[in-house]
GROMACS .gro file of C-alpha atoms in nm:
model
  504
    1MET     CA    1  -9.003  11.912  13.257
    2THR     CA    2  -8.727  11.672  13.153
    3ILE     CA    3  -8.772  11.392  12.901
    4GLU     CA    4  -8.547  11.088  12.938
    5ILE     CA    5  -8.423  10.959  12.604
    6ARG     CA    6  -8.433  10.581  12.617
    7PRO     CA    7  -8.325  10.334  12.347
    8ALA     CA    8  -8.627  10.277  12.119
    9ASP     CA    9  -8.867  10.369  12.399
   10ASN     CA   10  -8.990  10.725  12.350
   11THR     CA   11  -9.335  10.836  12.240
   12LEU     CA   12  -9.469  11.111  12.019
   13ALA     CA   13  -9.569  11.290  12.338
   14ASP     CA   14  -9.204  11.286  12.448
   15TRP     CA   15  -9.084  11.430  12.117
   16GLN     CA   16  -9.356  11.696  12.124
   17ALA     CA   17  -9.254  11.798  12.474
   18ILE     CA   18  -8.892  11.842  12.361
   19HIS     CA   19  -9.010  12.030  12.051
   20ASP     CA   20  -9.210  12.262  12.276
   21GLY     CA   21  -8.915  12.333  12.507
   22ALA     CA   22  -8.877  12.047  12.757
   23ALA     CA   23  -8.527  11.949  12.862
   24ALA     CA   24  -8.385  11.615  12.746
   25ARG     CA   25  -8.133  11.381  12.903
   26LEU     CA   26  -7.993  11.047  12.796
   27ALA     CA   27  -8.094  10.743  13.000
   28THR     CA   28  -7.801  10.608  13.204
   29ALA     CA   29  -7.842  10.261  13.054
   30ALA     CA   30  -7.780  10.399  12.706
   31MET     CA   31  -7.420  10.488  12.781
   32GLY     CA   32  -7.332  10.122  12.821
   33LEU     CA   33  -7.470  10.043  12.477
   34ILE     CA   34  -7.284  10.337  12.325
   35GLU     CA   35  -6.957  10.229  12.491
   36ARG     CA   36  -6.995   9.872  12.361
   37SER     CA   37  -7.032   9.990  12.000
   38ALA     CA   38  -6.732  10.223  12.037
   39GLY     CA   39  -6.530   9.920  12.148
   40LEU     CA   40  -6.622   9.742  11.827
   41VAL     CA   41  -6.480  10.032  11.625
   42ASP     CA   42  -6.159  10.020  11.829
   43ARG     CA   43  -6.128   9.651  11.748
   44ILE     CA   44  -6.179   9.712  11.376
   45VAL     CA   45  -5.908   9.977  11.372
   46ALA     CA   46  -5.671   9.753  11.566
   47GLU     CA   47  -5.728   9.461  11.329
   48GLY     CA   48  -5.681   9.682  11.025
   49LYS     CA   49  -5.952   9.524  10.816
   50PRO     CA   50  -6.131   9.760  10.574
   51VAL     CA   51  -6.476   9.870  10.693
   52TYR     CA   52  -6.677  10.135  10.514
   53GLY     CA   53  -6.674  10.470  10.691
   54VAL     CA   54  -6.422  10.360  10.951
   55ASN     CA   55  -6.105  10.341  10.744
   56THR     CA   56  -6.231  10.399  10.388
   57GLY     CA   57  -6.353  10.693  10.184
   58PHE     CA   58  -6.723  10.768  10.147
   59GLY     CA   59  -6.987  10.729   9.879
   60LYS     CA   60  -6.832  10.662   9.540
   61LEU     CA   61  -6.487  10.691   9.704
   62SER     CA   62  -6.551  10.402   9.940
   63HIS     CA   63  -6.291  10.187   9.762
   64ARG     CA   64  -6.012  10.419   9.885
   65ARG     CA   65  -5.836  10.283  10.195
   66ILE     CA   66  -5.736  10.545  10.456
   67ALA     CA   67  -5.421  10.513  10.666
   68GLU     CA   68  -5.467  10.484  11.042
   69GLY     CA   69  -5.287  10.814  11.102
   70ASP     CA   70  -5.544  10.995  10.886
   71LEU     CA   71  -5.863  10.853  11.041
   72ALA     CA   72  -5.937  11.155  11.264
   73ARG     CA   73  -5.872  11.392  10.976
   74LEU     CA   74  -6.100  11.178  10.755
   75GLN     CA   75  -6.394  11.231  10.990
   76GLU     CA   76  -6.332  11.604  11.030
   77ASN     CA   77  -6.299  11.645  10.652
   78LEU     CA   78  -6.630  11.465  10.608
   79VAL     CA   79  -6.808  11.702  10.843
   80LEU     CA   80  -6.658  12.022  10.705
   81SER     CA   81  -6.702  11.928  10.339
   82HIS     CA   82  -7.072  11.866  10.396
   83THR     CA   83  -7.153  12.200  10.563
   84VAL     CA   84  -7.306  12.315  10.236
   85GLY     CA   85  -7.666  12.387  10.340
   86THR     CA   86  -7.835  12.699  10.214
   87GLY     CA   87  -8.154  12.896  10.270
   88GLU     CA   88  -8.319  13.025  10.584
   89PRO     CA   89  -8.208  12.854  10.907
   90LEU     CA   90  -8.440  12.600  11.062
   91ALA     CA   91  -8.627  12.706  11.374
   92ASP     CA   92  -8.441  12.641  11.700
   93GLN     CA   93  -8.715  12.408  11.822
   94ILE     CA   94  -8.667  12.188  11.515
   95VAL     CA   95  -8.288  12.182  11.559
   96ARG     CA   96  -8.326  12.095  11.928
   97LEU     CA   97  -8.558  11.811  11.835
   98ALA     CA   98  -8.316  11.687  11.566
   99MET     CA   99  -8.035  11.682  11.825
  100ALA     CA  100  -8.255  11.483  12.063
  101LEU     CA  101  -8.343  11.239  11.785
  102LYS     CA  102  -7.974  11.194  11.705
  103LEU     CA  103  -7.915  11.117  12.073
  104ALA     CA  104  -8.194  10.859  12.057
  105ALA     CA  105  -8.028  10.693  11.757
  106LEU     CA  106  -7.687  10.686  11.924
  107ALA     CA  107  -7.849  10.544  12.237
  108ARG     CA  108  -7.930  10.222  12.051
  109GLY     CA  109  -7.558  10.135  12.049
  110ALA     CA  110  -7.527  10.057  11.679
  111SER     CA  111  -7.342  10.367  11.559
  112GLY     CA  112  -6.989  10.327  11.695
  113VAL     CA  113  -6.941  10.666  11.864
  114ARG     CA  114  -6.773  10.716  12.199
  115PRO     CA  115  -6.978  10.819  12.504
  116ASP     CA  116  -6.799  11.158  12.488
  117ILE     CA  117  -6.982  11.242  12.165
  118ALA     CA  118  -7.325  11.165  12.310
  119ALA     CA  119  -7.239  11.350  12.631
  120LEU     CA  120  -7.144  11.667  12.443
  121LEU     CA  121  -7.460  11.655  12.233
  122GLU     CA  122  -7.662  11.612  12.553
  123ALA     CA  123  -7.478  11.900  12.721
  124MET     CA  124  -7.539  12.129  12.423
  125LEU     CA  125  -7.912  12.064  12.457
  126ASP     CA  126  -7.899  12.119  12.831
  127ARG     CA  127  -7.701  12.444  12.808
  128ASP     CA  128  -7.883  12.592  12.511
  129VAL     CA  129  -7.613  12.570  12.244
  130ILE     CA  130  -7.824  12.537  11.929
  131PRO     CA  131  -7.645  12.506  11.593
  132ILE     CA  132  -7.752  12.727  11.305
  133VAL     CA  133  -7.877  12.485  11.040
  134PRO     CA  134  -7.971  12.607  10.690
  135GLY     CA  135  -8.301  12.453  10.586
  136GLN     CA  136  -8.212  12.352  10.232
  137GLY     CA  137  -7.957  12.113  10.085
  138SER     CA  138  -8.069  11.761  10.184
  139VAL     CA  139  -8.222  11.513   9.940
  140GLY     CA  140  -8.329  11.286  10.225
  141ALA     CA  141  -8.103  10.992  10.143
  142SER     CA  142  -7.762  10.883  10.268
  143GLY     CA  143  -7.896  11.076  10.562
  144ASP     CA  144  -7.952  11.447  10.612
  145LEU     CA  145  -7.588  11.502  10.527
  146ALA     CA  146  -7.577  11.881  10.493
  147PRO     CA  147  -7.804  11.981  10.783
  148LEU     CA  148  -7.655  11.723  11.018
  149ALA     CA  149  -7.306  11.843  10.918
  150HIS     CA  150  -7.399  12.190  11.042
  151ILE     CA  151  -7.488  12.034  11.379
  152ALA     CA  152  -7.178  11.815  11.389
  153ALA     CA  153  -6.954  12.109  11.301
  154VAL     CA  154  -7.038  12.279  11.629
  155LEU     CA  155  -6.934  11.967  11.822
  156ILE     CA  156  -6.584  12.006  11.678
  157GLY     CA  157  -6.573  12.381  11.742
  158ARG     CA  158  -6.665  12.491  11.392
  159GLY     CA  159  -6.986  12.621  11.236
  160ARG     CA  160  -7.216  12.862  11.417
  161ALA     CA  161  -7.457  12.824  11.707
  162ARG     CA  162  -7.709  13.028  11.899
  163ARG     CA  163  -7.637  13.070  12.267
  164GLY     CA  164  -7.917  13.265  12.429
  165ASP     CA  165  -7.986  13.562  12.203
  166ARG     CA  166  -7.642  13.562  12.035
  167VAL     CA  167  -7.515  13.375  11.729
  168LEU     CA  168  -7.150  13.281  11.783
  169PRO     CA  169  -6.880  13.075  11.611
  170GLY     CA  170  -6.910  12.714  11.727
  171ALA     CA  171  -6.605  12.715  11.956
  172GLU     CA  172  -6.716  13.040  12.124
  173ALA     CA  173  -7.070  12.912  12.175
  174LEU     CA  174  -6.936  12.599  12.342
  175ALA     CA  175  -6.698  12.799  12.560
  176ALA     CA  176  -6.979  13.034  12.668
  177ALA     CA  177  -7.164  12.727  12.794
  178GLY     CA  178  -6.855  12.588  12.970
  179LEU     CA  179  -6.806  12.317  12.708
  180ALA     CA  180  -6.514  12.213  12.491
  181PRO     CA  181  -6.514  12.072  12.137
  182VAL     CA  182  -6.427  11.710  12.067
  183THR     CA  183  -6.187  11.553  11.820
  184LEU     CA  184  -6.374  11.297  11.613
  185GLY     CA  185  -6.255  10.939  11.612
  186PRO     CA  186  -6.307  10.669  11.347
  187LYS     CA  187  -6.668  10.639  11.226
  188GLU     CA  188  -6.792  10.929  11.443
  189GLY     CA  189  -6.829  11.194  11.174
  190LEU     CA  190  -7.019  10.950  10.956
  191ALA     CA  191  -7.244  10.846  11.246
  192LEU     CA  192  -7.330  11.210  11.311
  193LEU     CA  193  -7.398  11.294  10.944
  194ASN     CA  194  -7.580  10.979  10.839
  195GLY     CA  195  -7.936  10.970  10.960
  196THR     CA  196  -8.283  11.108  10.901
  197GLN     CA  197  -8.305  11.311  11.221
  198VAL     CA  198  -8.342  11.658  11.067
  199THR     CA  199  -8.606  11.547  10.817
  200THR     CA  200  -8.788  11.360  11.092
  201ALA     CA  201  -8.775  11.662  11.324
  202ILE     CA  202  -8.924  11.882  11.051
  203GLY     CA  203  -9.190  11.620  10.983
  204LEU     CA  204  -9.275  11.592  11.352
  205SER     CA  205  -9.301  11.970  11.382
  206GLY     CA  206  -9.549  11.967  11.097
  207LEU     CA  207  -9.741  11.678  11.252
  208PHE     CA  208  -9.777  11.855  11.587
  209GLY     CA  209  -9.909  12.166  11.413
  210ILE     CA  210 -10.146  11.975  11.187
  211ARG     CA  211 -10.302  11.792  11.480
  212ARG     CA  212 -10.377  12.128  11.642
  213LEU     CA  213 -10.510  12.259  11.312
  214PHE     CA  214 -10.733  11.954  11.265
  215ALA     CA  215 -10.889  11.995  11.609
  216THR     CA  216 -10.953  12.363  11.547
  217ALA     CA  217 -11.100  12.297  11.202
  218LEU     CA  218 -11.354  12.058  11.356
  219VAL     CA  219 -11.460  12.335  11.593
  220THR     CA  220 -11.489  12.595  11.317
  221ALA     CA  221 -11.680  12.343  11.103
  222ALA     CA  222 -11.928  12.288  11.386
  223LEU     CA  223 -11.965  12.664  11.425
  224SER     CA  224 -12.036  12.691  11.052
  225VAL     CA  225 -12.298  12.416  11.070
  226GLU     CA  226 -12.477  12.613  11.341
  227ALA     CA  227 -12.439  12.952  11.171
  228ALA     CA  228 -12.577  12.814  10.841
  229LEU     CA  229 -12.860  12.617  11.006
  230GLY     CA  230 -12.700  12.302  10.873
  231SER     CA  231 -12.835  11.955  10.936
  232THR     CA  232 -12.681  11.719  11.189
  233VAL     CA  233 -12.846  11.414  11.032
  234PRO     CA  234 -12.530  11.337  10.827
  235PHE     CA  235 -12.346  11.294  11.158
  236ASP     CA  236 -12.581  11.014  11.274
  237ALA     CA  237 -12.379  10.722  11.411
  238ARG     CA  238 -12.590  10.477  11.209
  239ILE     CA  239 -12.467  10.630  10.882
  240GLN     CA  240 -12.104  10.594  10.988
  241ALA     CA  241 -12.157  10.233  11.096
  242LEU     CA  242 -12.239  10.145  10.734
  243LYS     CA  243 -11.901  10.280  10.620
  244PRO     CA  244 -11.685  10.203  10.922
  245HIS     CA  245 -11.369  10.404  10.869
  246PRO     CA  246 -11.246  10.485  11.221
  247GLY     CA  247 -11.183  10.852  11.146
  248GLN     CA  248 -11.525  10.899  10.992
  249ALA     CA  249 -11.701  10.764  11.300
  250ALA     CA  250 -11.475  10.967  11.531
  251VAL     CA  251 -11.536  11.295  11.346
  252ALA     CA  252 -11.912  11.241  11.339
  253ALA     CA  253 -11.908  11.179  11.714
  254VAL     CA  254 -11.702  11.493  11.772
  255LEU     CA  255 -11.946  11.704  11.569
  256ARG     CA  256 -12.246  11.560  11.752
  257GLY     CA  257 -12.078  11.640  12.083
  258LEU     CA  258 -11.984  11.995  11.985
  259ILE     CA  259 -12.325  12.088  11.844
  260GLY     CA  260 -12.551  11.907  12.090
  261ASP     CA  261 -12.916  12.006  12.117
  262SER     CA  262 -12.881  12.384  12.091
  263ASP     CA  263 -13.139  12.658  12.038
  264ILE     CA  264 -13.031  12.667  11.675
  265ARG     CA  265 -13.119  12.299  11.631
  266ALA     CA  266 -13.483  12.385  11.699
  267LEU     CA  267 -13.471  12.659  11.434
  268HIS     CA  268 -13.315  12.418  11.187
  269ARG     CA  269 -13.597  12.172  11.240
  270ARG     CA  270 -13.840  12.447  11.140
  271GLU     CA  271 -13.648  12.629  10.867
  272GLY     CA  272 -13.336  12.431  10.773
  273ARG     CA  273 -13.255  12.267  10.440
  274LEU     CA  274 -13.321  11.903  10.371
  275GLN     CA  275 -12.970  11.863  10.225
  276ASP     CA  276 -12.660  12.075  10.280
  277PRO     CA  277 -12.366  12.132  10.044
  278TYR     CA  278 -12.086  11.880  10.075
  279CYS     CA  279 -11.867  12.114  10.283
  280LEU     CA  280 -12.113  12.046  10.567
  281ARG     CA  281 -12.280  11.718  10.476
  282CYS     CA  282 -11.958  11.525  10.404
  283LEU     CA  283 -11.759  11.647  10.703
  284PRO     CA  284 -11.732  11.297  10.858
  285GLN     CA  285 -11.612  11.144  10.531
  286VAL     CA  286 -11.357  11.414  10.441
  287MET     CA  287 -11.229  11.513  10.783
  288GLY     CA  288 -11.247  11.153  10.897
  289ALA     CA  289 -11.018  11.050  10.613
  290CYS     CA  290 -10.782  11.331  10.709
  291ARG     CA  291 -10.780  11.206  11.069
  292ASP     CA  292 -10.690  10.854  10.959
  293VAL     CA  293 -10.415  10.980  10.727
  294ILE     CA  294 -10.270  11.202  11.000
  295GLY     CA  295 -10.273  10.905  11.236
  296PHE     CA  296 -10.098  10.680  10.986
  297ALA     CA  297  -9.831  10.942  10.919
  298ALA     CA  298  -9.786  10.986  11.294
  299GLY     CA  299  -9.715  10.614  11.329
  300MET     CA  300  -9.450  10.626  11.055
  301LEU     CA  301  -9.282  10.927  11.212
  302GLU     CA  302  -9.285  10.771  11.559
  303ILE     CA  303  -9.102  10.464  11.429
  304GLU     CA  304  -8.849  10.677  11.242
  305ALA     CA  305  -8.789  10.894  11.549
  306GLY     CA  306  -8.663  10.597  11.749
  307ALA     CA  307  -8.472  10.432  11.467
  308VAL     CA  308  -8.103  10.392  11.392
  309SER     CA  309  -8.059  10.546  11.049
  310ASP     CA  310  -7.685  10.575  10.995
  311ASN     CA  311  -7.452  10.339  10.813
  312PRO     CA  312  -7.272  10.105  10.857
  313LEU     CA  313  -7.434   9.951  11.166
  314LEU     CA  314  -7.253   9.767  11.445
  315LEU     CA  315  -7.467   9.477  11.560
  316ASP     CA  316  -7.485   9.304  11.897
  317ASP     CA  317  -7.311   8.995  11.759
  318GLY     CA  318  -7.011   9.203  11.650
  319ASP     CA  319  -7.097   9.208  11.280
  320VAL     CA  320  -7.063   9.534  11.090
  321VAL     CA  321  -7.326   9.558  10.818
  322SER     CA  322  -7.394   9.815  10.550
  323GLY     CA  323  -7.752   9.885  10.452
  324GLY     CA  324  -7.983  10.171  10.366
  325ASN     CA  325  -8.150  10.284  10.690
  326PHE     CA  326  -8.043  10.638  10.606
  327HIS     CA  327  -8.305  10.653  10.331
  328ALA     CA  328  -8.597  10.875  10.438
  329GLU     CA  329  -8.864  10.738  10.204
  330ALA     CA  330  -9.094  10.660  10.498
  331VAL     CA  331  -9.067  11.018  10.623
  332GLY     CA  332  -9.122  11.144  10.268
  333PHE     CA  333  -9.444  10.946  10.233
  334ALA     CA  334  -9.557  11.065  10.577
  335ALA     CA  335  -9.486  11.425  10.475
  336ASP     CA  336  -9.676  11.383  10.149
  337MET     CA  337  -9.974  11.244  10.338
  338LEU     CA  338  -9.965  11.534  10.582
  339ALA     CA  339  -9.941  11.779  10.292
  340ASN     CA  340 -10.250  11.633  10.129
  341ALA     CA  341 -10.443  11.634  10.456
  342THR     CA  342 -10.343  11.995  10.518
  343ALA     CA  343 -10.458  12.096  10.169
  344GLU     CA  344 -10.792  11.923  10.222
  345ILE     CA  345 -10.853  12.071  10.566
  346GLY     CA  346 -10.790  12.421  10.432
  347GLY     CA  347 -10.975  12.360  10.107
  348MET     CA  348 -11.292  12.242  10.279
  349ALA     CA  349 -11.276  12.530  10.529
  350GLU     CA  350 -11.261  12.779  10.241
  351ARG     CA  351 -11.573  12.621  10.091
  352ARG     CA  352 -11.755  12.675  10.420
  353ILE     CA  353 -11.643  13.039  10.423
  354ALA     CA  354 -11.783  13.080  10.072
  355MET     CA  355 -12.105  12.910  10.179
  356LEU     CA  356 -12.147  13.136  10.484
  357ILE     CA  357 -12.112  13.460  10.284
  358ASP     CA  358 -12.356  13.336  10.016
  359HIS     CA  359 -12.707  13.436  10.125
  360GLY     CA  360 -12.862  13.176   9.896
  361GLN     CA  361 -12.679  12.892  10.070
  362SER     CA  362 -12.658  13.010  10.431
  363GLY     CA  363 -12.959  13.237  10.471
  364LEU     CA  364 -12.725  13.491  10.629
  365PRO     CA  365 -12.677  13.849  10.501
  366PRO     CA  366 -12.457  13.861  10.189
  367PHE     CA  367 -12.089  13.874  10.294
  368LEU     CA  368 -12.214  13.868  10.655
  369THR     CA  369 -12.295  14.238  10.664
  370ALA     CA  370 -12.640  14.393  10.684
  371ALA     CA  371 -12.506  14.714  10.530
  372GLY     CA  372 -12.388  14.560  10.204
  373GLY     CA  373 -12.279  14.816   9.946
  374LEU     CA  374 -12.158  15.066  10.199
  375THR     CA  375 -11.959  14.785  10.362
  376SER     CA  376 -11.788  14.487  10.202
  377GLY     CA  377 -11.794  14.252  10.500
  378PHE     CA  378 -11.618  13.922  10.442
  379MET     CA  379 -11.579  13.964  10.065
  380SER     CA  380 -11.201  14.010  10.067
  381LEU     CA  381 -11.145  13.763  10.347
  382GLN     CA  382 -11.281  13.488  10.124
  383ILE     CA  383 -11.049  13.605   9.845
  384THR     CA  384 -10.752  13.566  10.080
  385ALA     CA  385 -10.869  13.217  10.173
  386ALA     CA  386 -10.904  13.124   9.806
  387ALA     CA  387 -10.550  13.244   9.733
  388LEU     CA  388 -10.411  13.034  10.017
  389VAL     CA  389 -10.604  12.727   9.904
  390ALA     CA  390 -10.448  12.760   9.558
  391GLU     CA  391 -10.099  12.787   9.708
  392ASN     CA  392 -10.150  12.477   9.919
  393ARG     CA  393 -10.279  12.276   9.625
  394GLN     CA  394  -9.964  12.361   9.430
  395LYS     CA  395  -9.743  12.268   9.726
  396SER     CA  396  -9.923  11.937   9.786
  397HIS     CA  397  -9.760  11.767   9.486
  398PRO     CA  398  -9.583  11.459   9.626
  399ALA     CA  399  -9.214  11.507   9.697
  400VAL     CA  400  -9.110  11.142   9.699
  401VAL     CA  401  -9.171  11.100   9.325
  402ASP     CA  402  -8.912  11.367   9.242
  403SER     CA  403  -8.590  11.171   9.287
  404VAL     CA  404  -8.277  11.328   9.136
  405PRO     CA  405  -7.965  11.102   9.137
  406THR     CA  406  -7.658  11.225   9.327
  407VAL     CA  407  -7.295  11.122   9.398
  408GLY     CA  408  -7.215  11.003   9.048
  409ASN     CA  409  -7.525  10.778   9.041
  410GLN     CA  410  -7.410  10.586   9.349
  411GLU     CA  411  -7.701  10.742   9.538
  412ASP     CA  412  -7.933  10.710   9.243
  413PHE     CA  413  -8.278  10.706   9.404
  414VAL     CA  414  -8.340  10.954   9.684
  415SER     CA  415  -8.647  11.049   9.886
  416MET     CA  416  -8.656  11.431   9.869
  417ALA     CA  417  -8.821  11.397  10.209
  418THR     CA  418  -8.651  11.699  10.364
  419HIS     CA  419  -8.813  11.964  10.151
  420GLY     CA  420  -9.124  11.747  10.145
  421ALA     CA  421  -9.144  11.788  10.521
  422ARG     CA  422  -9.037  12.152  10.516
  423ARG     CA  423  -9.312  12.253  10.273
  424VAL     CA  424  -9.569  12.107  10.514
  425LEU     CA  425  -9.476  12.384  10.758
  426GLU     CA  426  -9.544  12.645  10.489
  427MET     CA  427  -9.877  12.480  10.406
  428LEU     CA  428  -9.965  12.467  10.774
  429ARG     CA  429  -9.929  12.846  10.806
  430ASN     CA  430 -10.158  12.891  10.506
  431ALA     CA  431 -10.418  12.648  10.639
  432GLU     CA  432 -10.411  12.812  10.982
  433ALA     CA  433 -10.498  13.144  10.817
  434ILE     CA  434 -10.786  12.985  10.623
  435VAL     CA  435 -10.929  12.823  10.935
  436ALA     CA  436 -10.887  13.154  11.120
  437ILE     CA  437 -11.100  13.323  10.855
  438GLU     CA  438 -11.365  13.053  10.895
  439LEU     CA  439 -11.354  13.106  11.270
  440LEU     CA  440 -11.427  13.476  11.222
  441ALA     CA  441 -11.697  13.414  10.961
  442ALA     CA  442 -11.875  13.145  11.160
  443VAL     CA  443 -11.881  13.355  11.477
  444GLU     CA  444 -12.010  13.651  11.276
  445GLY     CA  445 -12.276  13.425  11.131
  446LEU     CA  446 -12.381  13.310  11.476
  447ASP     CA  447 -12.414  13.674  11.582
  448HIS     CA  448 -12.678  13.711  11.310
  449ARG     CA  449 -12.876  13.424  11.469
  450ALA     CA  450 -12.914  13.611  11.799
  451PRO     CA  451 -13.082  13.572  12.040
  452LEU     CA  452 -13.049  13.201  11.962
  453LYS     CA  453 -12.738  13.034  12.094
  454ALA     CA  454 -12.522  12.740  11.992
  455GLY     CA  455 -12.434  12.463  12.236
  456PRO     CA  456 -12.225  12.550  12.544
  457ARG     CA  457 -11.891  12.430  12.401
  458LEU     CA  458 -11.934  12.638  12.085
  459GLU     CA  459 -12.057  12.937  12.284
  460ALA     CA  460 -11.736  12.917  12.486
  461VAL     CA  461 -11.544  12.950  12.159
  462ARG     CA  462 -11.760  13.239  12.046
  463ALA     CA  463 -11.694  13.416  12.378
  464LEU     CA  464 -11.320  13.358  12.333
  465VAL     CA  465 -11.324  13.509  11.985
  466ARG     CA  466 -11.533  13.806  12.090
  467SER     CA  467 -11.292  13.872  12.377
  468ARG     CA  468 -11.026  13.937  12.110
  469VAL     CA  469 -11.220  14.048  11.802
  470PRO     CA  470 -11.525  14.277  11.799
  471SER     CA  471 -11.809  14.239  11.550
  472MET     CA  472 -11.709  14.266  11.186
  473ALA     CA  473 -12.056  14.373  11.070
  474GLN     CA  474 -11.906  14.713  10.986
  475ASP     CA  475 -11.581  14.756  10.795
  476TRP     CA  476 -11.268  14.828  10.997
  477GLU     CA  477 -10.902  14.729  10.970
  478PHE     CA  478 -10.959  14.356  10.944
  479SER     CA  479 -10.588  14.270  10.949
  480THR     CA  480 -10.607  14.310  11.328
  481ALA     CA  481 -10.887  14.053  11.340
  482MET     CA  482 -10.687  13.819  11.119
  483ARG     CA  483 -10.381  13.833  11.342
  484ALA     CA  484 -10.587  13.768  11.655
  485ALA     CA  485 -10.776  13.478  11.498
  486GLU     CA  486 -10.458  13.319  11.359
  487GLU     CA  487 -10.301  13.328  11.704
  488LEU     CA  488 -10.608  13.159  11.852
  489VAL     CA  489 -10.583  12.885  11.588
  490ARG     CA  490 -10.205  12.840  11.608
  491SER     CA  491 -10.194  12.828  11.986
  492GLY     CA  492 -10.466  12.563  12.014
  493ALA     CA  493 -10.681  12.800  12.223
  494VAL     CA  494 -10.991  12.733  12.012
  495ALA     CA  495 -10.978  12.357  12.065
  496ARG     CA  496 -10.908  12.406  12.436
  497ALA     CA  497 -11.207  12.638  12.472
  498ALA     CA  498 -11.422  12.368  12.313
  499ASP     CA  499 -11.262  12.100  12.534
  500LEU     CA  500 -11.163  11.899  12.229
  501ASP     CA  501 -10.879  11.657  12.158
  502PRO     CA  502 -10.992  11.450  11.857
  503PHE     CA  503 -10.693  11.215  11.872
  504ASN     CA  504 -10.768  11.084  12.223
   0.00000   0.00000   0.00000
């Protein structure tokens, strides 16, 4: 599968395909736009008028004029001096996506790079030359300077890159792929370093994972409703119509469809509670709000993905304007929203785990084992879930409110969006483990309702789980069950088994 990168015309589905391994190529029409903007830079250099980033210093040194003979060295110095990232490298799929997003920005023809630069970036993607990019060191303003510098360094034969299963110096990685480094011209280093592409790629990676998590959490919630003989009255469409948030109505409809009119519904009508705890009763309100927040964040990220976020910008009318499109506040807010939604999805799932193992609330054997005392059942699994909930709550503090001024107070209000997006990935892993524990607990609970069965879509999920994880009614090495359940959650297999895509 190959995704064509078109100026301001790609969708979230396109970016997810590239994130998940699809090839990417630049639309032919984009090269004309790129060439036009490069011609504007040539004209500026020829005329000798001072333009920020073309023939001046950067940041607080922008008042320093640079001689024409030093312009190439200026751009190379900019790249090399900003390769100061630290921490664990970003995943290759995130770096690939960031490179594709940078191509999309250049394709708009407002950045002033030559077609050769875009062609090399495209070729690196095509031939699997993936720069090693440390994950820390960007404050999400004036662009992702440090992480993008680590990408740009490979284009000039410096830095390090992965080629297949080997990490090589940049020049060697390019040579192994039959490519040669470029010499940067005026404005090109700045165009490559300015931009929000790394932060946006991290944010998109989190978004894609959270949408899978959300779908799975709806399935595990429906399983828990059935296992606990919960009521489906709170999912009545008439209730949602009186508080018409789109997500609330959508979640209620999903739950009605998943549960259906099962054998367990008949038992509930005879023996079920009049009112359930909020972790069941308020599923449409809580998960519906999460769905709406995820959707809003997705819209912000989709706009940012197709945006031009470097500086200065070369406009169609020939003007060169300096602004602040490099500021990643929008991505920071999107990441904070996703963090809060992730914390809530995991937090509510943990409450359902606690409810299932509490005989007084669920009517199931304590800790889901009939041999309590000799066996501990799900006791420690709930403890793990509680620990992960606490971690996610701590990580959900908003990042965008934590601005720290940089560059001698020239860049005095920054977004902190990069680590805001990165921490979402950490929270996602935690929430996936929590939902995996609920998956195991709910299926175990359903086993205790035998011979009654849930609806066909939920029974398909139960069969999937039992094909990987045997009954946990007796104690055994539950870490094996955890790993299997986490893989089912992370891969999206649970939602697929239930035939569920709650965003379409």
